[in-house]
């Protein structure tokens, strides 16, 4: 894509533009099966971060940690995408709050994305800057991921609320996000990327404000690994167009540099 056309495409789409996700031909298979009671299950493999050894996971109506739909009280929607949504949920036996990600896996491409995301959470669970996965279960063509609830929501919401506040004040001045907050967010994201890139040879590929989550105690964590990939050697296009690097828009081979580019775009968006 020529530079002037690329610039116009970015301008037309804006920073929250088209999301592209293309399944990889060499992805591991997503195995659907049935247990002895006739209930549907699925299997996937991932490296356990605690032992460093690969293991197989079997997911059914009751998660490995005991989570199941009947124990959850669903609340407000926290976000949504093409294949599902994220809901606030209260675990009735413990009264704890979680973020429940619900994904419809009728489409083969969505199954691949779910598998990639589960593998990433399983393998990177020791990293403080990665959202914790507590459990996962499967009911009627839907996978439910029980995730850590980040109480401040996403960086995207923070940017939006900051801009709305300025507009309401009507001062005509355009204030910037506090430098201390911006530097803290950037530093935490960089730590997470270093962990992904150096320790796991993994590229996120969809880094954007909506996938950076914040908590009231100052925590900053990455989420949504549905299009992440290891080894960074594919020319398959995936992610959100407005945050893609020029070489990715030109169809060149993916690398970890694309995540750094996306972080730069996010910092500019926060600081503008």
PDB file of C-alpha atoms in Angstrom:
ATOM      1  CA  UNK A   1       0.000   0.000   0.000  1.00  0.00           C
ATOM      2  CA  UNK A   2       1.428   3.390  -1.020  1.00  0.00           C
ATOM      3  CA  UNK A   3       2.224   5.848   1.839  1.00  0.00           C
ATOM      4  CA  UNK A   4      -0.358   8.452   0.800  1.00  0.00           C
ATOM      5  CA  UNK A   5      -3.068   5.806   0.397  1.00  0.00           C
ATOM      6  CA  UNK A   6      -2.085   4.254   3.742  1.00  0.00           C
ATOM      7  CA  UNK A   7      -2.374   7.634   5.472  1.00  0.00           C
ATOM      8  CA  UNK A   8      -5.802   8.237   3.950  1.00  0.00           C
ATOM      9  CA  UNK A   9      -6.900   4.736   4.960  1.00  0.00           C
ATOM     10  CA  UNK A  10      -5.843   5.418   8.558  1.00  0.00           C
ATOM     11  CA  UNK A  11      -7.655   8.752   8.517  1.00  0.00           C
ATOM     12  CA  UNK A  12     -10.841   7.256   7.106  1.00  0.00           C
ATOM     13  CA  UNK A  13     -10.897   4.381   9.580  1.00  0.00           C
ATOM     14  CA  UNK A  14      -9.587   6.270  12.590  1.00  0.00           C
ATOM     15  CA  UNK A  15      -7.587   4.711  15.410  1.00  0.00           C
ATOM     16  CA  UNK A  16     -10.415   2.315  16.247  1.00  0.00           C
ATOM     17  CA  UNK A  17     -10.673   0.927  12.728  1.00  0.00           C
ATOM     18  CA  UNK A  18     -11.310  -2.370  11.062  1.00  0.00           C
ATOM     19  CA  UNK A  19     -10.360  -5.512  12.961  1.00  0.00           C
ATOM     20  CA  UNK A  20      -8.878  -8.284  10.843  1.00  0.00           C
ATOM     21  CA  UNK A  21      -8.372 -11.868  12.010  1.00  0.00           C
ATOM     22  CA  UNK A  22      -7.258 -14.592   9.615  1.00  0.00           C
ATOM     23  CA  UNK A  23      -6.835 -18.172  10.919  1.00  0.00           C
ATOM     24  CA  UNK A  24      -3.435 -19.775  10.462  1.00  0.00           C
ATOM     25  CA  UNK A  25      -3.276 -22.868   8.320  1.00  0.00           C
ATOM     26  CA  UNK A  26      -0.791 -24.518  10.663  1.00  0.00           C
ATOM     27  CA  UNK A  27      -2.759 -23.952  13.891  1.00  0.00           C
ATOM     28  CA  UNK A  28      -3.282 -26.988  16.107  1.00  0.00           C
ATOM     29  CA  UNK A  29      -6.709 -28.584  15.773  1.00  0.00           C
ATOM     30  CA  UNK A  30      -9.562 -27.726  18.115  1.00  0.00           C
ATOM     31  CA  UNK A  31     -10.947 -31.104  19.187  1.00  0.00           C
ATOM     32  CA  UNK A  32     -14.649 -31.312  20.043  1.00  0.00           C
ATOM     33  CA  UNK A  33     -15.748 -34.490  21.848  1.00  0.00           C
ATOM     34  CA  UNK A  34     -18.335 -35.897  24.262  1.00  0.00           C
ATOM     35  CA  UNK A  35     -17.854 -37.233  27.782  1.00  0.00           C
ATOM     36  CA  UNK A  36     -19.447 -40.358  29.293  1.00  0.00           C
ATOM     37  CA  UNK A  37     -22.621 -38.426  30.128  1.00  0.00           C
ATOM     38  CA  UNK A  38     -22.967 -37.235  26.547  1.00  0.00           C
ATOM     39  CA  UNK A  39     -21.964 -33.664  27.370  1.00  0.00           C
ATOM     40  CA  UNK A  40     -19.890 -31.832  24.795  1.00  0.00           C
ATOM     41  CA  UNK A  41     -16.263 -31.100  25.667  1.00  0.00           C
ATOM     42  CA  UNK A  42     -13.240 -29.764  23.852  1.00  0.00           C
ATOM     43  CA  UNK A  43      -9.535 -30.406  24.253  1.00  0.00           C
ATOM     44  CA  UNK A  44      -6.460 -28.279  23.696  1.00  0.00           C
ATOM     45  CA  UNK A  45      -2.777 -28.417  24.593  1.00  0.00           C
ATOM     46  CA  UNK A  46      -0.653 -25.735  26.248  1.00  0.00           C
ATOM     47  CA  UNK A  47       2.514 -25.410  28.283  1.00  0.00           C
ATOM     48  CA  UNK A  48       1.797 -25.098  32.014  1.00  0.00           C
ATOM     49  CA  UNK A  49       3.637 -22.009  33.265  1.00  0.00           C
ATOM     50  CA  UNK A  50       4.110 -23.545  36.746  1.00  0.00           C
ATOM     51  CA  UNK A  51       5.940 -26.644  35.484  1.00  0.00           C
ATOM     52  CA  UNK A  52       7.087 -25.491  32.061  1.00  0.00           C
ATOM     53  CA  UNK A  53       5.791 -28.777  30.639  1.00  0.00           C
ATOM     54  CA  UNK A  54       3.115 -29.216  27.955  1.00  0.00           C
ATOM     55  CA  UNK A  55      -0.152 -30.771  29.052  1.00  0.00           C
ATOM     56  CA  UNK A  56      -3.602 -31.474  27.670  1.00  0.00           C
ATOM     57  CA  UNK A  57      -6.682 -29.664  28.963  1.00  0.00           C
ATOM     58  CA  UNK A  58     -10.229 -30.987  28.715  1.00  0.00           C
ATOM     59  CA  UNK A  59     -12.976 -28.380  29.050  1.00  0.00           C
ATOM     60  CA  UNK A  60     -16.589 -29.269  29.825  1.00  0.00           C
ATOM     61  CA  UNK A  61     -19.639 -27.747  31.549  1.00  0.00           C
ATOM     62  CA  UNK A  62     -17.700 -27.641  34.817  1.00  0.00           C
ATOM     63  CA  UNK A  63     -14.277 -26.028  34.782  1.00  0.00           C
ATOM     64  CA  UNK A  64     -11.105 -27.529  36.186  1.00  0.00           C
ATOM     65  CA  UNK A  65     -11.381 -25.189  39.213  1.00  0.00           C
ATOM     66  CA  UNK A  66     -15.083 -25.951  39.661  1.00  0.00           C
ATOM     67  CA  UNK A  67     -16.604 -22.909  37.934  1.00  0.00           C
ATOM     68  CA  UNK A  68     -19.923 -23.530  36.170  1.00  0.00           C
ATOM     69  CA  UNK A  69     -22.746 -21.393  34.844  1.00  0.00           C
ATOM     70  CA  UNK A  70     -25.165 -22.205  37.681  1.00  0.00           C
ATOM     71  CA  UNK A  71     -22.731 -20.691  40.209  1.00  0.00           C
ATOM     72  CA  UNK A  72     -22.465 -17.364  38.392  1.00  0.00           C
ATOM     73  CA  UNK A  73     -24.728 -14.334  38.564  1.00  0.00           C
ATOM     74  CA  UNK A  74     -24.273 -12.310  35.389  1.00  0.00           C
ATOM     75  CA  UNK A  75     -24.120  -8.521  35.535  1.00  0.00           C
ATOM     76  CA  UNK A  76     -23.412  -5.646  33.188  1.00  0.00           C
ATOM     77  CA  UNK A  77     -21.676  -5.994  29.848  1.00  0.00           C
ATOM     78  CA  UNK A  78     -18.080  -4.770  29.984  1.00  0.00           C
ATOM     79  CA  UNK A  79     -17.315  -5.105  26.283  1.00  0.00           C
ATOM     80  CA  UNK A  80     -18.235  -6.985  23.140  1.00  0.00           C
ATOM     81  CA  UNK A  81     -16.806  -8.143  19.829  1.00  0.00           C
ATOM     82  CA  UNK A  82     -17.827  -9.996  16.694  1.00  0.00           C
ATOM     83  CA  UNK A  83     -17.929 -13.444  18.320  1.00  0.00           C
ATOM     84  CA  UNK A  84     -18.912 -12.705  21.892  1.00  0.00           C
ATOM     85  CA  UNK A  85     -18.839 -10.392  24.866  1.00  0.00           C
ATOM     86  CA  UNK A  86     -17.369  -9.836  28.331  1.00  0.00           C
ATOM     87  CA  UNK A  87     -19.713  -9.636  31.322  1.00  0.00           C
ATOM     88  CA  UNK A  88     -19.210  -8.805  34.967  1.00  0.00           C
ATOM     89  CA  UNK A  89     -20.083 -11.918  36.963  1.00  0.00           C
ATOM     90  CA  UNK A  90     -20.413 -12.724  40.652  1.00  0.00           C
ATOM     91  CA  UNK A  91     -19.325 -16.167  41.798  1.00  0.00           C
ATOM     92  CA  UNK A  92     -22.129 -16.962  44.259  1.00  0.00           C
ATOM     93  CA  UNK A  93     -20.245 -19.525  46.421  1.00  0.00           C
ATOM     94  CA  UNK A  94     -17.402 -17.050  47.145  1.00  0.00           C
ATOM     95  CA  UNK A  95     -19.101 -13.697  46.378  1.00  0.00           C
ATOM     96  CA  UNK A  96     -16.063 -12.747  44.254  1.00  0.00           C
ATOM     97  CA  UNK A  97     -16.390 -10.676  41.101  1.00  0.00           C
ATOM     98  CA  UNK A  98     -14.880 -11.775  37.795  1.00  0.00           C
ATOM     99  CA  UNK A  99     -14.911 -10.818  34.137  1.00  0.00           C
ATOM    100  CA  UNK A 100     -16.639 -13.587  32.189  1.00  0.00           C
ATOM    101  CA  UNK A 101     -15.662 -13.752  28.526  1.00  0.00           C
ATOM    102  CA  UNK A 102     -18.256 -15.579  26.427  1.00  0.00           C
ATOM    103  CA  UNK A 103     -17.248 -16.665  22.925  1.00  0.00           C
ATOM    104  CA  UNK A 104     -19.394 -18.425  20.340  1.00  0.00           C
ATOM    105  CA  UNK A 105     -17.257 -21.099  18.643  1.00  0.00           C
ATOM    106  CA  UNK A 106     -19.564 -22.138  15.806  1.00  0.00           C
ATOM    107  CA  UNK A 107     -17.066 -20.760  13.268  1.00  0.00           C
ATOM    108  CA  UNK A 108     -13.758 -22.561  12.736  1.00  0.00           C
ATOM    109  CA  UNK A 109     -11.819 -19.279  12.731  1.00  0.00           C
ATOM    110  CA  UNK A 110     -13.238 -18.387  16.156  1.00  0.00           C
ATOM    111  CA  UNK A 111     -12.228 -21.794  17.506  1.00  0.00           C
ATOM    112  CA  UNK A 112      -8.638 -21.108  16.474  1.00  0.00           C
ATOM    113  CA  UNK A 113      -8.730 -17.721  18.193  1.00  0.00           C
ATOM    114  CA  UNK A 114     -10.099 -19.247  21.407  1.00  0.00           C
ATOM    115  CA  UNK A 115      -7.374 -21.878  21.381  1.00  0.00           C
ATOM    116  CA  UNK A 116      -4.637 -19.285  20.864  1.00  0.00           C
ATOM    117  CA  UNK A 117      -6.013 -17.178  23.694  1.00  0.00           C
ATOM    118  CA  UNK A 118      -6.272 -20.097  26.122  1.00  0.00           C
ATOM    119  CA  UNK A 119      -2.757 -21.239  25.249  1.00  0.00           C
ATOM    120  CA  UNK A 120      -1.397 -17.734  25.843  1.00  0.00           C
ATOM    121  CA  UNK A 121      -3.102 -17.379  29.235  1.00  0.00           C
ATOM    122  CA  UNK A 122      -1.958 -20.841  30.337  1.00  0.00           C
ATOM    123  CA  UNK A 123       1.647 -20.247  29.332  1.00  0.00           C
ATOM    124  CA  UNK A 124       1.976 -16.629  30.495  1.00  0.00           C
ATOM    125  CA  UNK A 125       0.041 -16.843  33.746  1.00  0.00           C
ATOM    126  CA  UNK A 126       3.095 -16.037  35.874  1.00  0.00           C
ATOM    127  CA  UNK A 127       3.395 -12.507  34.476  1.00  0.00           C
ATOM    128  CA  UNK A 128       1.912  -9.738  36.689  1.00  0.00           C
ATOM    129  CA  UNK A 129       1.148  -7.641  33.589  1.00  0.00           C
ATOM    130  CA  UNK A 130      -1.043 -10.348  31.991  1.00  0.00           C
ATOM    131  CA  UNK A 131      -4.702 -10.758  33.005  1.00  0.00           C
ATOM    132  CA  UNK A 132      -5.238 -13.891  35.122  1.00  0.00           C
ATOM    133  CA  UNK A 133      -7.330 -16.768  33.769  1.00  0.00           C
ATOM    134  CA  UNK A 134      -9.036 -18.534  36.690  1.00  0.00           C
ATOM    135  CA  UNK A 135     -11.033 -21.180  34.854  1.00  0.00           C
ATOM    136  CA  UNK A 136     -12.744 -22.055  31.592  1.00  0.00           C
ATOM    137  CA  UNK A 137     -15.885 -24.056  30.823  1.00  0.00           C
ATOM    138  CA  UNK A 138     -17.969 -24.901  27.763  1.00  0.00           C
ATOM    139  CA  UNK A 139     -21.756 -24.848  27.290  1.00  0.00           C
ATOM    140  CA  UNK A 140     -23.739 -25.186  24.051  1.00  0.00           C
ATOM    141  CA  UNK A 141     -21.172 -24.011  21.481  1.00  0.00           C
ATOM    142  CA  UNK A 142     -19.887 -21.279  23.779  1.00  0.00           C
ATOM    143  CA  UNK A 143     -16.615 -21.099  25.660  1.00  0.00           C
ATOM    144  CA  UNK A 144     -16.631 -19.150  28.928  1.00  0.00           C
ATOM    145  CA  UNK A 145     -13.345 -17.796  30.295  1.00  0.00           C
ATOM    146  CA  UNK A 146     -13.368 -16.725  33.940  1.00  0.00           C
ATOM    147  CA  UNK A 147     -10.913 -13.826  33.996  1.00  0.00           C
ATOM    148  CA  UNK A 148      -9.610 -11.341  36.515  1.00  0.00           C
ATOM    149  CA  UNK A 149     -11.848  -8.281  36.788  1.00  0.00           C
ATOM    150  CA  UNK A 150      -9.895  -5.062  36.240  1.00  0.00           C
ATOM    151  CA  UNK A 151     -11.907  -2.475  38.143  1.00  0.00           C
ATOM    152  CA  UNK A 152     -10.953   0.606  36.104  1.00  0.00           C
ATOM    153  CA  UNK A 153     -11.871  -0.966  32.789  1.00  0.00           C
ATOM    154  CA  UNK A 154      -9.810  -0.433  29.656  1.00  0.00           C
ATOM    155  CA  UNK A 155      -7.419   2.295  28.593  1.00  0.00           C
ATOM    156  CA  UNK A 156      -9.866   3.004  25.779  1.00  0.00           C
ATOM    157  CA  UNK A 157     -12.555   3.897  28.332  1.00  0.00           C
ATOM    158  CA  UNK A 158     -10.099   6.070  30.245  1.00  0.00           C
ATOM    159  CA  UNK A 159      -9.194   7.999  27.086  1.00  0.00           C
ATOM    160  CA  UNK A 160     -12.879   8.437  26.231  1.00  0.00           C
ATOM    161  CA  UNK A 161     -13.871   9.604  29.731  1.00  0.00           C
ATOM    162  CA  UNK A 162     -10.910  12.022  29.792  1.00  0.00           C
ATOM    163  CA  UNK A 163     -11.994  13.575  26.485  1.00  0.00           C
ATOM    164  CA  UNK A 164     -15.644  13.801  27.589  1.00  0.00           C
ATOM    165  CA  UNK A 165     -14.619  15.565  30.815  1.00  0.00           C
ATOM    166  CA  UNK A 166     -12.623  18.158  28.869  1.00  0.00           C
ATOM    167  CA  UNK A 167     -15.543  18.720  26.487  1.00  0.00           C
ATOM    168  CA  UNK A 168     -17.973  19.237  29.383  1.00  0.00           C
ATOM    169  CA  UNK A 169     -15.705  21.801  31.024  1.00  0.00           C
ATOM    170  CA  UNK A 170     -16.008  23.892  27.869  1.00  0.00           C
ATOM    171  CA  UNK A 171     -12.772  25.749  28.542  1.00  0.00           C
ATOM    172  CA  UNK A 172     -11.594  25.494  24.961  1.00  0.00           C
ATOM    173  CA  UNK A 173      -8.305  24.077  26.215  1.00  0.00           C
ATOM    174  CA  UNK A 174      -7.159  20.577  25.404  1.00  0.00           C
ATOM    175  CA  UNK A 175      -5.495  19.093  28.459  1.00  0.00           C
ATOM    176  CA  UNK A 176      -3.173  16.109  28.261  1.00  0.00           C
ATOM    177  CA  UNK A 177      -3.335  12.959  30.336  1.00  0.00           C
ATOM    178  CA  UNK A 178      -1.080  13.244  33.378  1.00  0.00           C
ATOM    179  CA  UNK A 179       2.479  12.324  32.455  1.00  0.00           C
ATOM    180  CA  UNK A 180       2.909  10.161  35.569  1.00  0.00           C
ATOM    181  CA  UNK A 181      -0.129   8.052  34.636  1.00  0.00           C
ATOM    182  CA  UNK A 182       0.913   7.766  31.003  1.00  0.00           C
ATOM    183  CA  UNK A 183       4.481   6.737  31.880  1.00  0.00           C
ATOM    184  CA  UNK A 184       3.213   4.129  34.352  1.00  0.00           C
ATOM    185  CA  UNK A 185       0.920   2.600  31.735  1.00  0.00           C
ATOM    186  CA  UNK A 186       3.635   2.607  29.055  1.00  0.00           C
ATOM    187  CA  UNK A 187       6.196   1.050  31.421  1.00  0.00           C
ATOM    188  CA  UNK A 188       3.819  -1.763  32.415  1.00  0.00           C
ATOM    189  CA  UNK A 189       2.931  -2.533  28.793  1.00  0.00           C
ATOM    190  CA  UNK A 190       6.635  -2.573  27.867  1.00  0.00           C
ATOM    191  CA  UNK A 191       7.337  -5.059  30.671  1.00  0.00           C
ATOM    192  CA  UNK A 192       4.546  -7.293  29.398  1.00  0.00           C
ATOM    193  CA  UNK A 193       5.825  -7.080  25.815  1.00  0.00           C
ATOM    194  CA  UNK A 194       9.374  -7.893  26.879  1.00  0.00           C
ATOM    195  CA  UNK A 195       8.043 -10.970  28.674  1.00  0.00           C
ATOM    196  CA  UNK A 196       6.024 -12.065  25.637  1.00  0.00           C
ATOM    197  CA  UNK A 197       8.723 -11.332  23.062  1.00  0.00           C
ATOM    198  CA  UNK A 198      11.851 -12.499  24.894  1.00  0.00           C
ATOM    199  CA  UNK A 199      10.618 -15.307  27.132  1.00  0.00           C
ATOM    200  CA  UNK A 200       7.857 -16.797  24.990  1.00  0.00           C
ATOM    201  CA  UNK A 201       8.697 -15.634  21.447  1.00  0.00           C
ATOM    202  CA  UNK A 202       5.108 -14.465  21.204  1.00  0.00           C
ATOM    203  CA  UNK A 203       3.639 -11.451  19.407  1.00  0.00           C
ATOM    204  CA  UNK A 204       0.318 -10.044  20.638  1.00  0.00           C
ATOM    205  CA  UNK A 205      -0.673  -8.583  17.220  1.00  0.00           C
ATOM    206  CA  UNK A 206      -3.727  -6.709  18.523  1.00  0.00           C
ATOM    207  CA  UNK A 207      -2.286  -4.244  21.014  1.00  0.00           C
ATOM    208  CA  UNK A 208      -4.658  -1.289  21.415  1.00  0.00           C
ATOM    209  CA  UNK A 209      -6.277   0.702  24.267  1.00  0.00           C
ATOM    210  CA  UNK A 210      -9.241  -1.674  24.421  1.00  0.00           C
ATOM    211  CA  UNK A 211      -6.900  -4.553  25.281  1.00  0.00           C
ATOM    212  CA  UNK A 212      -4.977  -2.712  28.008  1.00  0.00           C
ATOM    213  CA  UNK A 213      -6.866  -3.052  31.295  1.00  0.00           C
ATOM    214  CA  UNK A 214      -6.489  -0.970  34.453  1.00  0.00           C
ATOM    215  CA  UNK A 215      -7.312  -1.486  38.125  1.00  0.00           C
ATOM    216  CA  UNK A 216      -7.987   1.006  40.902  1.00  0.00           C
ATOM    217  CA  UNK A 217      -4.743   0.055  42.668  1.00  0.00           C
ATOM    218  CA  UNK A 218      -2.686   1.135  39.651  1.00  0.00           C
ATOM    219  CA  UNK A 219      -2.373  -2.261  37.979  1.00  0.00           C
ATOM    220  CA  UNK A 220      -1.968  -2.402  34.192  1.00  0.00           C
ATOM    221  CA  UNK A 221      -2.472  -5.690  32.331  1.00  0.00           C
ATOM    222  CA  UNK A 222      -2.763  -6.980  28.765  1.00  0.00           C
ATOM    223  CA  UNK A 223      -5.731  -9.039  27.606  1.00  0.00           C
ATOM    224  CA  UNK A 224      -7.243 -10.586  24.469  1.00  0.00           C
ATOM    225  CA  UNK A 225      -4.662 -12.921  22.926  1.00  0.00           C
ATOM    226  CA  UNK A 226      -6.980 -14.308  20.250  1.00  0.00           C
ATOM    227  CA  UNK A 227      -4.676 -13.396  17.340  1.00  0.00           C
ATOM    228  CA  UNK A 228      -1.350 -13.782  19.154  1.00  0.00           C
ATOM    229  CA  UNK A 229       1.297 -15.899  17.491  1.00  0.00           C
ATOM    230  CA  UNK A 230       4.655 -17.454  18.293  1.00  0.00           C
ATOM    231  CA  UNK A 231       7.886 -17.105  16.333  1.00  0.00           C
ATOM    232  CA  UNK A 232       6.545 -14.036  14.483  1.00  0.00           C
ATOM    233  CA  UNK A 233       7.237 -15.458  11.036  1.00  0.00           C
ATOM    234  CA  UNK A 234       3.873 -15.229   9.301  1.00  0.00           C
ATOM    235  CA  UNK A 235       2.643 -12.763   6.707  1.00  0.00           C
ATOM    236  CA  UNK A 236      -0.973 -13.445   7.732  1.00  0.00           C
ATOM    237  CA  UNK A 237      -2.723 -10.136   8.493  1.00  0.00           C
ATOM    238  CA  UNK A 238      -4.495  -9.945  11.862  1.00  0.00           C
ATOM    239  CA  UNK A 239      -5.291  -7.237  14.374  1.00  0.00           C
ATOM    240  CA  UNK A 240      -6.847  -3.767  14.298  1.00  0.00           C
ATOM    241  CA  UNK A 241      -5.886  -1.776  11.219  1.00  0.00           C
ATOM    242  CA  UNK A 242      -5.426   1.585  12.945  1.00  0.00           C
ATOM    243  CA  UNK A 243      -2.642   0.164  15.136  1.00  0.00           C
ATOM    244  CA  UNK A 244      -0.825  -1.871  12.481  1.00  0.00           C
ATOM    245  CA  UNK A 245       2.712  -0.901  11.497  1.00  0.00           C
ATOM    246  CA  UNK A 246       3.421   0.198   7.890  1.00  0.00           C
ATOM    247  CA  UNK A 247       5.180  -3.080   7.067  1.00  0.00           C
ATOM    248  CA  UNK A 248       2.177  -5.082   8.294  1.00  0.00           C
ATOM    249  CA  UNK A 249      -0.166  -3.005   6.125  1.00  0.00           C
ATOM    250  CA  UNK A 250       2.146  -3.751   3.217  1.00  0.00           C
ATOM    251  CA  UNK A 251       1.798  -7.491   3.879  1.00  0.00           C
ATOM    252  CA  UNK A 252       5.337  -8.062   5.128  1.00  0.00           C
ATOM    253  CA  UNK A 253       6.260 -10.770   7.625  1.00  0.00           C
ATOM    254  CA  UNK A 254       4.986 -10.194  11.165  1.00  0.00           C
ATOM    255  CA  UNK A 255       7.501  -9.426  13.926  1.00  0.00           C
ATOM    256  CA  UNK A 256       7.537  -8.207  17.518  1.00  0.00           C
ATOM    257  CA  UNK A 257       8.297  -4.709  16.205  1.00  0.00           C
ATOM    258  CA  UNK A 258       4.626  -4.453  15.271  1.00  0.00           C
ATOM    259  CA  UNK A 259       3.663  -4.542  18.962  1.00  0.00           C
ATOM    260  CA  UNK A 260       6.128  -1.723  19.697  1.00  0.00           C
ATOM    261  CA  UNK A 261       4.617   0.351  16.878  1.00  0.00           C
ATOM    262  CA  UNK A 262       1.130  -0.199  18.317  1.00  0.00           C
ATOM    263  CA  UNK A 263       2.342   0.917  21.751  1.00  0.00           C
ATOM    264  CA  UNK A 264       3.710   4.103  20.182  1.00  0.00           C
ATOM    265  CA  UNK A 265       0.338   4.817  18.579  1.00  0.00           C
ATOM    266  CA  UNK A 266      -1.365   4.297  21.946  1.00  0.00           C
ATOM    267  CA  UNK A 267       1.026   6.673  23.720  1.00  0.00           C
ATOM    268  CA  UNK A 268       0.395   9.343  21.093  1.00  0.00           C
ATOM    269  CA  UNK A 269      -3.338   8.829  21.458  1.00  0.00           C
ATOM    270  CA  UNK A 270      -3.097   9.298  25.241  1.00  0.00           C
ATOM    271  CA  UNK A 271      -0.772  12.300  25.038  1.00  0.00           C
ATOM    272  CA  UNK A 272      -2.419  14.229  22.209  1.00  0.00           C
TER     273      UNK A 272
END
